[in-house]
Coordinates of C-alpha atoms and ligand atoms in Angstrom, one line a residue:
X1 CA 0.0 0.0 0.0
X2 CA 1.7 3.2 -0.9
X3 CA -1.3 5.6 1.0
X4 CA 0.1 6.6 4.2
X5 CA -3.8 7.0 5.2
X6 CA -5.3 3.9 5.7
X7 CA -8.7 3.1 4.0
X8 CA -12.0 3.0 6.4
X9 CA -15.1 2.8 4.1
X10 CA -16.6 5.5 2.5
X11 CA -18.4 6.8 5.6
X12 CA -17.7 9.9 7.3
X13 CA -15.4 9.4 10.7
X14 CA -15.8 11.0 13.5
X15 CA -16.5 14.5 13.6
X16 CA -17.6 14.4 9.9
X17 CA -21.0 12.8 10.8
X18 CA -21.8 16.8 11.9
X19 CA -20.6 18.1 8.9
X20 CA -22.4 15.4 6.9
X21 CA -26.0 16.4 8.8
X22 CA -25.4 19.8 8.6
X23 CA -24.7 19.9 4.8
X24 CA -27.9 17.5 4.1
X25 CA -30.4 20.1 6.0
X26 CA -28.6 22.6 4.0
X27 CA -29.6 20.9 1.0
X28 CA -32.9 20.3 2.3
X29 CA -33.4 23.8 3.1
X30 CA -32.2 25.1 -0.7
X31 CA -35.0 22.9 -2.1
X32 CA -37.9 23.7 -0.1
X33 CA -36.6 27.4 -0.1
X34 CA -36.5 26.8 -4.5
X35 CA -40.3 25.9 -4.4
X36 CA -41.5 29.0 -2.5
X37 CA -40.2 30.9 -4.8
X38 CA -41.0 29.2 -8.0
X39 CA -43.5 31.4 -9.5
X40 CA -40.9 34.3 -9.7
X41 CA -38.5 32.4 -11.3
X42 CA -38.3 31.7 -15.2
X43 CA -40.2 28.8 -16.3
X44 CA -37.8 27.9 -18.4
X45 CA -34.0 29.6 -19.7
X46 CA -31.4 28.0 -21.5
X47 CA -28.4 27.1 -20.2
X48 CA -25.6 29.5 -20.4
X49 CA -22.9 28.4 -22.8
X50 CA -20.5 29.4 -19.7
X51 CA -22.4 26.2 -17.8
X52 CA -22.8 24.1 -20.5
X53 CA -18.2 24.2 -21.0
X54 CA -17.6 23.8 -17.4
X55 CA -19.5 20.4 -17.6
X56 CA -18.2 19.3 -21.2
X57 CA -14.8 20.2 -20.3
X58 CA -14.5 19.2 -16.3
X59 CA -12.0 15.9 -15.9
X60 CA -12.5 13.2 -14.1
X61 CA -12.1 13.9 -10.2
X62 CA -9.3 11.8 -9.3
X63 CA -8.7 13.6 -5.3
X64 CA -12.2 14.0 -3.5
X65 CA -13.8 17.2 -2.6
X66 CA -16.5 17.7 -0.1
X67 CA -19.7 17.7 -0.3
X68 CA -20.6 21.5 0.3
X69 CA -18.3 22.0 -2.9
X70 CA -20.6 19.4 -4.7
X71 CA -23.9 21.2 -3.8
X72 CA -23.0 24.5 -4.4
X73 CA -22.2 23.3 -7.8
X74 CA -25.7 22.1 -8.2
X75 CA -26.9 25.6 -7.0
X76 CA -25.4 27.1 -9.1
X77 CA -25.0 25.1 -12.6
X78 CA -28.3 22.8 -12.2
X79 CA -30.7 23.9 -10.4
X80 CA -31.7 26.9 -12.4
X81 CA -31.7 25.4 -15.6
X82 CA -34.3 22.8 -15.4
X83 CA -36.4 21.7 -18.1
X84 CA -39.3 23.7 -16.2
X85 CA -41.7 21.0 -15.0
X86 CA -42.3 21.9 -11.6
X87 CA -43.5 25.7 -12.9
X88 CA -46.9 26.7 -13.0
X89 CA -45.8 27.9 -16.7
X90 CA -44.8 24.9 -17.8
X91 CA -47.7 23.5 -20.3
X92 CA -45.7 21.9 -23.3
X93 CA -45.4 18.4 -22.3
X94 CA -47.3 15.6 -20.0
X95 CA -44.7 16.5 -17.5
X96 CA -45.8 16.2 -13.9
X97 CA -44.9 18.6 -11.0
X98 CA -43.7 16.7 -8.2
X99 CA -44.6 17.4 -4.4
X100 CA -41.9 18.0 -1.6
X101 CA -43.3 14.4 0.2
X102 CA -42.0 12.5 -3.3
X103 CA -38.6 14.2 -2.8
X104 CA -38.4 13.4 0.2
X105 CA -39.6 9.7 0.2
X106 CA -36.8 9.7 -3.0
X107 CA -34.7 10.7 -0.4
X108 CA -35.5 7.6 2.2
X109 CA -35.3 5.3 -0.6
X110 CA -31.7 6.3 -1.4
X111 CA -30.7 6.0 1.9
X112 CA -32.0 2.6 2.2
X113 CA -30.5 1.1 -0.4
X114 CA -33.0 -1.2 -1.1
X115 CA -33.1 -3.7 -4.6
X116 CA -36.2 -4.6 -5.8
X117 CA -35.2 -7.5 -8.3
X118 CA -36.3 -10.0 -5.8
X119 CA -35.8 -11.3 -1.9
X120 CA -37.8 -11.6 1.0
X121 CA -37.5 -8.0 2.5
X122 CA -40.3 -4.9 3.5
X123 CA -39.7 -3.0 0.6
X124 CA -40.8 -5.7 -1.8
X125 CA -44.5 -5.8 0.4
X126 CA -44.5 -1.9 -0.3
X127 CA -44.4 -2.1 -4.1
X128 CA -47.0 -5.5 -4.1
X129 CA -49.2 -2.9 -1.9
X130 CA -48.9 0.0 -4.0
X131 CA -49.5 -2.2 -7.3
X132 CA -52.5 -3.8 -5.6
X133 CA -54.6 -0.1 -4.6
X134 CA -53.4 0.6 -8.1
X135 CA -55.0 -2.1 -9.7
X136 CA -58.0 -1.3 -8.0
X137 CA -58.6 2.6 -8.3
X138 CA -57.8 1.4 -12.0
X139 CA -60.6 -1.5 -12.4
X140 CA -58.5 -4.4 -12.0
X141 CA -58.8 -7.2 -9.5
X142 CA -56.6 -7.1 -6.3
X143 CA -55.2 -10.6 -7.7
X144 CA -53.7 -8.2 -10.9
X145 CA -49.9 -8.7 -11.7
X146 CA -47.6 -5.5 -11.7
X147 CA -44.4 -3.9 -11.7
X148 CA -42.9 -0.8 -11.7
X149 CA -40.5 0.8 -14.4
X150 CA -39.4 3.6 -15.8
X151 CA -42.5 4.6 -17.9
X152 CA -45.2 3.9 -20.0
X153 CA -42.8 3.8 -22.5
X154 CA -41.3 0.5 -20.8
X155 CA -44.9 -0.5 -19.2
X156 CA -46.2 -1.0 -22.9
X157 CA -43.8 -2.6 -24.1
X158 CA -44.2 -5.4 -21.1
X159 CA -47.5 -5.4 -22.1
X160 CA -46.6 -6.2 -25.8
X161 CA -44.3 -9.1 -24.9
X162 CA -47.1 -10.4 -22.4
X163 CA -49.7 -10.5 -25.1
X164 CA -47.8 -11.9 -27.6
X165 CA -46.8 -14.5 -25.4
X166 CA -50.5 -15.1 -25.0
X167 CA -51.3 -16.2 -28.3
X168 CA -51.8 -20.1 -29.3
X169 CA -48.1 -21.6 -28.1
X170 CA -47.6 -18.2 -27.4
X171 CA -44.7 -19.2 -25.0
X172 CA -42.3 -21.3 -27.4
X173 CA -42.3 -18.4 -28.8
X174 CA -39.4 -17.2 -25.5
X175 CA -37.0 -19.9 -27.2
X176 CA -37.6 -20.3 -31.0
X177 CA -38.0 -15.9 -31.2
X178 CA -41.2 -14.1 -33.0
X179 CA -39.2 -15.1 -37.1
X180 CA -42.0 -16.5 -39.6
X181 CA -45.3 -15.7 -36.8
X182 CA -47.7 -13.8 -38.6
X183 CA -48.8 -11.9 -35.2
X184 CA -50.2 -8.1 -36.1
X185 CA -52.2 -5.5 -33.2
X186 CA -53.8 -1.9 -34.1
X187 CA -53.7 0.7 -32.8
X188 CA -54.9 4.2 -33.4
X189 CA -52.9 6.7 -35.5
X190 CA -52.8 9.2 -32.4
X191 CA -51.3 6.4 -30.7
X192 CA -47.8 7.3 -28.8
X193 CA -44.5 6.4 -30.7
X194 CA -43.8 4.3 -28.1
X195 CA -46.4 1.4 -29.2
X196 CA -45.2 1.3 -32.5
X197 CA -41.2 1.2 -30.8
X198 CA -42.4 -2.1 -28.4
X199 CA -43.2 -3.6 -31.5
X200 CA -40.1 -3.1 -33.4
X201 CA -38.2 -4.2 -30.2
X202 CA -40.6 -7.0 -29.6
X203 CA -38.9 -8.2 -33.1
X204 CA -42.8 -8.2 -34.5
X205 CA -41.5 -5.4 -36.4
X206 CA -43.0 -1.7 -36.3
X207 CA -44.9 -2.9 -39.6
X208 CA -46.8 -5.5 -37.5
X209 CA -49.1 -2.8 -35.3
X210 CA -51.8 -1.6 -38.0
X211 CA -52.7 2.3 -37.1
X212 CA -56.5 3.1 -37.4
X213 CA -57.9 5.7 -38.2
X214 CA -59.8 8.0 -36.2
X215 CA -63.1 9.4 -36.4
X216 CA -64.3 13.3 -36.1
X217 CA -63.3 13.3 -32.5
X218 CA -59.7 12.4 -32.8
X219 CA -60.7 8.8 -31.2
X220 CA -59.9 5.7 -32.8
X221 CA -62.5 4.6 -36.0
X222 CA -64.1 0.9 -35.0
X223 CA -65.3 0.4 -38.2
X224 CA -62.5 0.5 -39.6
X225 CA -60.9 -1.3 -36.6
X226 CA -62.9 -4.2 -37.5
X227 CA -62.4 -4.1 -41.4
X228 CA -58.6 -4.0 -40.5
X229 CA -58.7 -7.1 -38.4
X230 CA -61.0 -9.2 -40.8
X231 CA -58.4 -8.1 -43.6
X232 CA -55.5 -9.1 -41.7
X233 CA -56.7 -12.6 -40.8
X234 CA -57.8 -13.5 -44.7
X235 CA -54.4 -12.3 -45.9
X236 CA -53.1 -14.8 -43.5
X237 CA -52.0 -13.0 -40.7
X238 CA -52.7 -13.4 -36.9
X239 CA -54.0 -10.6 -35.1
X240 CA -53.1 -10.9 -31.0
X241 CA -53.4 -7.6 -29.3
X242 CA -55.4 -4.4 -29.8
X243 CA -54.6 -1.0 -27.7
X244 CA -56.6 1.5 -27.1
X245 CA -55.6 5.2 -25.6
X246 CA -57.3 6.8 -22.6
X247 CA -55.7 10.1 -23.0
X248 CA -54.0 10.8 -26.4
X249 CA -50.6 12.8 -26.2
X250 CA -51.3 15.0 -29.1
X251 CA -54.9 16.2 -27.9
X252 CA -56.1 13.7 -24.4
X253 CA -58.9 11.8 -26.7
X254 CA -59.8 9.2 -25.0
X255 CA -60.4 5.9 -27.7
X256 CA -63.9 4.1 -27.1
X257 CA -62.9 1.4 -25.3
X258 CA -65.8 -0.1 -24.6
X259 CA -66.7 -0.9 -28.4
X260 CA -62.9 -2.0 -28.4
X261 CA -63.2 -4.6 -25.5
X262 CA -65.8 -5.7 -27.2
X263 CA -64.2 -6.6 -30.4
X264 CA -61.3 -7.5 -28.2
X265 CA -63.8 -10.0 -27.0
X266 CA -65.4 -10.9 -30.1
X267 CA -61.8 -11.7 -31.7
X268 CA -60.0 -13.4 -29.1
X269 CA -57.4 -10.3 -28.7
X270 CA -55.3 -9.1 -26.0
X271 CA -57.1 -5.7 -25.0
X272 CA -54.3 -3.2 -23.6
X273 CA -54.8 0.6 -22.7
X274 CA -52.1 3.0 -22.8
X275 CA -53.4 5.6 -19.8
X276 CA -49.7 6.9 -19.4
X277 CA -51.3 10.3 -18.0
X278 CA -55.0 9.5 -18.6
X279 CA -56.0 6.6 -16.3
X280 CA -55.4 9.0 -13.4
X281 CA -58.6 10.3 -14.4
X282 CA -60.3 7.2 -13.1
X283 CA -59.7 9.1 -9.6
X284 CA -62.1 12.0 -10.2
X285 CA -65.6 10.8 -10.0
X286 CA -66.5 13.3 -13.0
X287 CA -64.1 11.2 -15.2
X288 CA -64.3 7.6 -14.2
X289 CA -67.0 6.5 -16.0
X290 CA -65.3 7.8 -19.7
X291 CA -62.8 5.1 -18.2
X292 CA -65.4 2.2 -17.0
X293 CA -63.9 -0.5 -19.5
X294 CA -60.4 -0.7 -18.1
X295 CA -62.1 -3.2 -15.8
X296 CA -62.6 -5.0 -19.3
X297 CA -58.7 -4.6 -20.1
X298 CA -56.3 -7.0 -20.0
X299 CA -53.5 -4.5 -19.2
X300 CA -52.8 -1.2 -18.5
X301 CA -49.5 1.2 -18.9
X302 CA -49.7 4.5 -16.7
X303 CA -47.4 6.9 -14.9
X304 CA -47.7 7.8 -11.6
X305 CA -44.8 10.7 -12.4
X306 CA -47.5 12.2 -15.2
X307 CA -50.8 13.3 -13.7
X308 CA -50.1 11.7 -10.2
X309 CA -47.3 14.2 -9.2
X310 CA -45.2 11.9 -8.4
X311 CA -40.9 12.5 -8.6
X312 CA -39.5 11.1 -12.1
X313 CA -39.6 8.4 -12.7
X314 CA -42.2 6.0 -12.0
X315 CA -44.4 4.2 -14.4
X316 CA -46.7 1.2 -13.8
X317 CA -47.8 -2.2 -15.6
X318 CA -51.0 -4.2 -14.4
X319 CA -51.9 -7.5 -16.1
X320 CA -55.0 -8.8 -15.1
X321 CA -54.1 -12.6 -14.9
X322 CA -50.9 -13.0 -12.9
X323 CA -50.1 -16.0 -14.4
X324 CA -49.7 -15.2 -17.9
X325 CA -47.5 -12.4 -16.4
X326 CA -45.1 -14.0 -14.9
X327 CA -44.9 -16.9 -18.0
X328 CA -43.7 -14.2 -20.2
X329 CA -41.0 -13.1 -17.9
X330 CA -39.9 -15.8 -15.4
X331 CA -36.7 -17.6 -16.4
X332 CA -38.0 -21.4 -15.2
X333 CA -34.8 -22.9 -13.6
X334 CA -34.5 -19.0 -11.2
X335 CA -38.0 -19.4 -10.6
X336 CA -38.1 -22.8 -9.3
X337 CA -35.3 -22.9 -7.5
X338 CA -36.2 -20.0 -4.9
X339 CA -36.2 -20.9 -1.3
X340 CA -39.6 -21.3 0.9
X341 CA -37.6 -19.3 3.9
X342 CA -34.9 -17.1 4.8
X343 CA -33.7 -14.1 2.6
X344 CA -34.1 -16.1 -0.9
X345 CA -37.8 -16.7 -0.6
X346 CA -40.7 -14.6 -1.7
X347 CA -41.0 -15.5 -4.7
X348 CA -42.5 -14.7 -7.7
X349 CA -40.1 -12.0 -7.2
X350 CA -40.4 -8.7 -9.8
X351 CA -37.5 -10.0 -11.6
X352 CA -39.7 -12.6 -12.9
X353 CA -42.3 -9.8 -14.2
X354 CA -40.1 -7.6 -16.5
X355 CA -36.5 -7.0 -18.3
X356 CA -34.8 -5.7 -15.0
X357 CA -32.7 -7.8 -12.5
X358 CA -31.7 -4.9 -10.0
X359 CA -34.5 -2.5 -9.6
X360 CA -35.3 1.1 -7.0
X361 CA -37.2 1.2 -4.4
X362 CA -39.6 3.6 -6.6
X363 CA -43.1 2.4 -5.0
X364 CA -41.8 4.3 -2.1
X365 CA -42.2 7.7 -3.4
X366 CA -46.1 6.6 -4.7
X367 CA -46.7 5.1 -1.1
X368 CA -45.5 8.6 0.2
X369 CA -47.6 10.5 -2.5
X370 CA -51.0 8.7 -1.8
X371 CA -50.7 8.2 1.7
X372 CA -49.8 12.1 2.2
X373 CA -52.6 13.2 -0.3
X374 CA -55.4 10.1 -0.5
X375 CA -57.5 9.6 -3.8
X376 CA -59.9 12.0 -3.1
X377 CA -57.6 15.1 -3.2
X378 CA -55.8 13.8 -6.2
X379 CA -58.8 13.1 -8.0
X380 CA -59.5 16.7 -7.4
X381 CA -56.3 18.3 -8.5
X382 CA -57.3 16.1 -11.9
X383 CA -60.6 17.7 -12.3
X384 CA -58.7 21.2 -11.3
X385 CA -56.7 20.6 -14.1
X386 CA -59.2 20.0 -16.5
X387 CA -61.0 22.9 -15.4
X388 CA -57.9 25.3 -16.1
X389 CA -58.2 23.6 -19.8
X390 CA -61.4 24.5 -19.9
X391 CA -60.9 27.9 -19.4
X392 CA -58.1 27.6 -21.8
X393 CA -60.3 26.7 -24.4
X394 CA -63.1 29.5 -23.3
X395 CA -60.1 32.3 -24.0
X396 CA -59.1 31.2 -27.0
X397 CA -62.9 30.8 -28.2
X398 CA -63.1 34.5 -27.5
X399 CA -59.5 35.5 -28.8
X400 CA -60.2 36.6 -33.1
X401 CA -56.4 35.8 -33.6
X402 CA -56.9 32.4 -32.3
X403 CA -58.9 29.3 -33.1
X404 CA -59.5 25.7 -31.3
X405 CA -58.1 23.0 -33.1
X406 CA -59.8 20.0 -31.2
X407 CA -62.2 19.2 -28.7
X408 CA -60.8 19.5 -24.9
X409 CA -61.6 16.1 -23.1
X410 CA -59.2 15.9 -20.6
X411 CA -56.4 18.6 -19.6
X412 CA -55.0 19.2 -23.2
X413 CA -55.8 22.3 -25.6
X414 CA -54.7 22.4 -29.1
X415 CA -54.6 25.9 -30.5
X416 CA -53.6 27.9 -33.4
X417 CA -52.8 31.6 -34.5
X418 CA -54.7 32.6 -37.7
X419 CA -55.0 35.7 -40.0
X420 CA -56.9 35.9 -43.8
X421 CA -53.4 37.6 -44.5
X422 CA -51.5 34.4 -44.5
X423 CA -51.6 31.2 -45.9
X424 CA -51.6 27.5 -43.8
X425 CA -47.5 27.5 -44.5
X426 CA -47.1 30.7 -43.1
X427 CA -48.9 30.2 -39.9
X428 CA -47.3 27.1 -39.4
X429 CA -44.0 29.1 -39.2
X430 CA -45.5 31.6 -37.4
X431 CA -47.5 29.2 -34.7
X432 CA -43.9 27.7 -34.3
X433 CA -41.9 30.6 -34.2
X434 CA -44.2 32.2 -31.3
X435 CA -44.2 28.8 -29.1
X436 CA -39.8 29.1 -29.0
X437 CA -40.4 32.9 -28.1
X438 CA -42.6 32.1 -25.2
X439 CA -40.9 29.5 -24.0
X440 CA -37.8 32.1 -24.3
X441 CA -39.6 34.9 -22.9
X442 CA -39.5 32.6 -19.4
X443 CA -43.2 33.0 -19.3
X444 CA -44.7 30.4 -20.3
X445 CA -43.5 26.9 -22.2
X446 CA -46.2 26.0 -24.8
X447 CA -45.5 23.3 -27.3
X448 CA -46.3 22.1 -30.8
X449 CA -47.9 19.4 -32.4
X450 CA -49.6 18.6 -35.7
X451 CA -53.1 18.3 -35.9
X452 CA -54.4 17.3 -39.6
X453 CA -51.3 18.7 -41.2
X454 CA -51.6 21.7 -39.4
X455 CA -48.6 23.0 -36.6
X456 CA -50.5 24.1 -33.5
X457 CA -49.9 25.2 -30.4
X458 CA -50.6 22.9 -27.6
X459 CA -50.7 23.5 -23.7
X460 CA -51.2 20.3 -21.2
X461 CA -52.1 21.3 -17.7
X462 CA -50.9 18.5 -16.0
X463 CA -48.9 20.8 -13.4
X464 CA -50.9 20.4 -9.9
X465 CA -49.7 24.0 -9.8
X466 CA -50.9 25.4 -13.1
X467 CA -54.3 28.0 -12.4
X468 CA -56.0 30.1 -14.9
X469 CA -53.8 33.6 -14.6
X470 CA -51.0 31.1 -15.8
X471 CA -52.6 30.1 -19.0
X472 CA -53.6 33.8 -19.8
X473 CA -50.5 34.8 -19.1
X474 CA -49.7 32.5 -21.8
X475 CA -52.2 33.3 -24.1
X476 CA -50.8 37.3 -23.5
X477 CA -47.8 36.2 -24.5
X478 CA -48.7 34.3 -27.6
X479 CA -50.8 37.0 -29.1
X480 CA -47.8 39.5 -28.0
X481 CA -44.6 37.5 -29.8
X482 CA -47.3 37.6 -32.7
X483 CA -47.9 40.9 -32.8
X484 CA -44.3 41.5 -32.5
X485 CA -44.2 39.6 -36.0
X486 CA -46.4 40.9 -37.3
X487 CA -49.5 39.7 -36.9
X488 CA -52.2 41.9 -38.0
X489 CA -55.8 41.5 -35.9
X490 CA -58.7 40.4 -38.1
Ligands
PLP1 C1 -46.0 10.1 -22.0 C2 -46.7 9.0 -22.8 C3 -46.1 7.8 -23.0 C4 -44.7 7.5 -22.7 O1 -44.5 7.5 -21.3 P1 -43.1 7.7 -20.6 O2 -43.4 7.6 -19.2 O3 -42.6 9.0 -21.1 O4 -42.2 6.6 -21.1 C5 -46.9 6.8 -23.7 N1 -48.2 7.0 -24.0 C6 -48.8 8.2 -23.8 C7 -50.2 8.4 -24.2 C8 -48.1 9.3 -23.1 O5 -48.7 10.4 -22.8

């Protein structure tokens, strides 16, 4: 050993326990003192280009520093240039807010360490109870299968796999791979990018999920759902799964999912909903019963860190029948050969439900998050939210320069800048180049999307803290950047 200090673990010694305390209540204090005064801060500014060098041209730290060196850095080069989510302002994405009790449960789960993957430990009860009340605020029986991941992105795709592994010798296909099975699923053309990526990494192929239409109200078409299927199958292929959307990303339309269970039914499909953001309507009363036929589902992808408030990341996957869950997953030889006591018992472990071995302890920050704010009061911030969107909608209805671009179900509203003076190419520049100056301007952080060709301007109030004056503010500041280029009143 050529150190002349000997090595003791990383834990502070000594004295250094104090220093260690006081710097984590300092830390603790910066954050909670950050969310008071959110709503005078930018929603959103760009990270200097003085920031951005210092972290592409800092080496590697070979000789430690402390800790108080390490957070000022955050205070300074992090912390101000967020991507905005926790800001009243911020409107352009299905981003959720967060609470202070999920960063602070996120902090207990750190400091316990805990793995998921598997073992016979407290932590794993906490994610089987969290998964069970989800299962049924969500229609499911309490018997349901689940798992948390990253997102819905992940969730579906679990989904996928399980379904496919559903089909007629379904699980042979786990050894011999998906090559030369003619196995197709639909779903709508507003569905999320992700479905059609679970496909593609399924090894179906992106080409095997079929993308209905959709009918006037931006939900998918079921006549056409059906001709599709009875298409597919006398061309030779095998239709296994068909997923429908509670809460579309572009404009929150929620599919008819009813009619689709019961072609679901009719056809011998897998039934799956996407309700990344939207299932959480199923906690306001108002909502639940657009959302009765998830109890007809046969699996469901949400996010708790959408619409539930919850700290990035947590998403969610519920299968109704356990078994089929775990057949898709469980490696046979690991699965038998757990023990029936002692650290090693427990099983079906989550391992045996999904991709990941080692896995957080993210259920912890969704225990915190219901058991702080119950059902009830999240089911109200929901129908808050949808009543800011509604008053959305209402302002642009009275705005001449403006114009609704599709009906406001749930907390989305898709908008658009017009003018006789200028032609559809001209206000799609223009709808786009007044979105980058709001979100510029710090004020507010609209997005885009494309609705029928068209680029429109779309604001999601998914932010617990979002209220009315915030989406005027943001509707001032749309028809100002277009003044500024000169946008000429009708
Ligand atoms: C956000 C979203 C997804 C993807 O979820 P992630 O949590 O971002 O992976 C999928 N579907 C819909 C409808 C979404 O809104």
């Amino acid at each position: 050993m050529t150190d002349d200090k000997q090595f003791s673990s990383l834990d502070p010694q000594g004295e250094e326990w104090e220093t260690l305390r006081a710097e984590g209540h300092r830390m603790l204090d910066m954050m909670v003192d950050n969310l008071m005064i959110l709503r005078q801060q930018p929603v959103w500014q760009p990270t200097p280009e003085t920031v951005r060098q210092r972290f592409r041209s800092a080496p590697v730290p070979k000789n430690g520093g402390s800790l108080e060196d390490f957070t000022a850095a955050f205070q300074q080069d992090v912390l101000p240039y967020g991507v905005g989510n926790r800001h009243p302002g911020f409107m352009g994405w299905v981003h959720g807010g967060g609470t202070a009790p999920g960063m602070l449960a996120e902090m207990l789960a750190a400091g316990l360490n805990a793995n998921l993957g598997g073992r016979d430990h407290a932590p794993v009860e906490v994610e089987r109870m969290v998964i069970r009340w989800a299962a049924t605020l969500m229609g499911f029986p309490e018997t349901a299968s689940g798992l948390f991941v990253t997102g819905s992105s992940l969730a579906n795709f679990i989904a996928v796999i399980v379904a496919s592994r559903a089909v007629k010798d379904g699980l042979a296909l786990r050894r011999s791979g998906v090559g030369g099975r003619p196995l197709v699923g639909y779903a709508a053309r507003s569905a999320h990018g992700c479905i059609s990526r679970a496909f593609d990494l399924a090894g179906l192929g992106s080409d095997a999920l079929r993308l209905v239409p959709l009918d006037g109200a931006f939900r998918m078409d079921i006549a056409a759902l059906q001709n599709m299927i009875t298409a597919d199958r006398s061309a030779g292929f095998q239709p296994f799964m068909v997923v429908g959307t509670a809460g579309t990303v572009d404009v929150g339309a929620i599919d008819p999912l009813a009619d689709i269970a019961t072609i679901a039914e009719a056809e011998g499909l897998w039934f799956h909903v996407d309700g990344a953001f939207g299932a959480m309507a199923a906690l306001s009363p108002y909502y639940r019963p657009a959302l009765a036929a998830l109890e007809k589902a046969d699996s469901l992808a949400f996010d708790f860190h959408k619409w539930a408030q919850v700290p990035y990341d947590a998403g969610c996957v519920i299968v109704r029948d356990p078994i089929r869950h775990a057949a898709a997953f469980a490696q046979t030889l690991s699965y038998l050969s757990r023990e029936d006591r002692g650290l090693a018992a427990g099983a079906p472990w989550f391992c045996d439900l999904g991709p990941d071995l080692s896995r957080g302890f993210r259920a912890l920050k969704v225990w915190a998050t219901l058991s702080v704010y119950g059902t009830r009061e999240l089911g109200r911030m929901v129908d808050h939210c949808c009543a800011v969107a509604r008053h959305l909608a209402q302002r642009v209805e009275r705005e001449p320069d403006l114009e609704l671009m599709a009906p406001v179900t749930l907390d989305i509203v898709c908008f658009r800048l017009r003018s006789p003076d200028l032609t559809n190419e001209e206000l799609d520049t223009l709808n786009a180049e007044v979105v980058k100056d709001v979100q510029e301007s710090g004020i507010a952080a609209p997005s885009t999307t494309r609705i029928n060709e068209r680029l429109v301007v779309r604001a999601a109030i998914v932010n617990h803290r979002t209220v009315n004056d915030d989406v005027d503010r943001m509707v001032d500041a749309v028809l100002m950047f277009a003044r500024q280029r000169g946008l000429r009143s009708a």
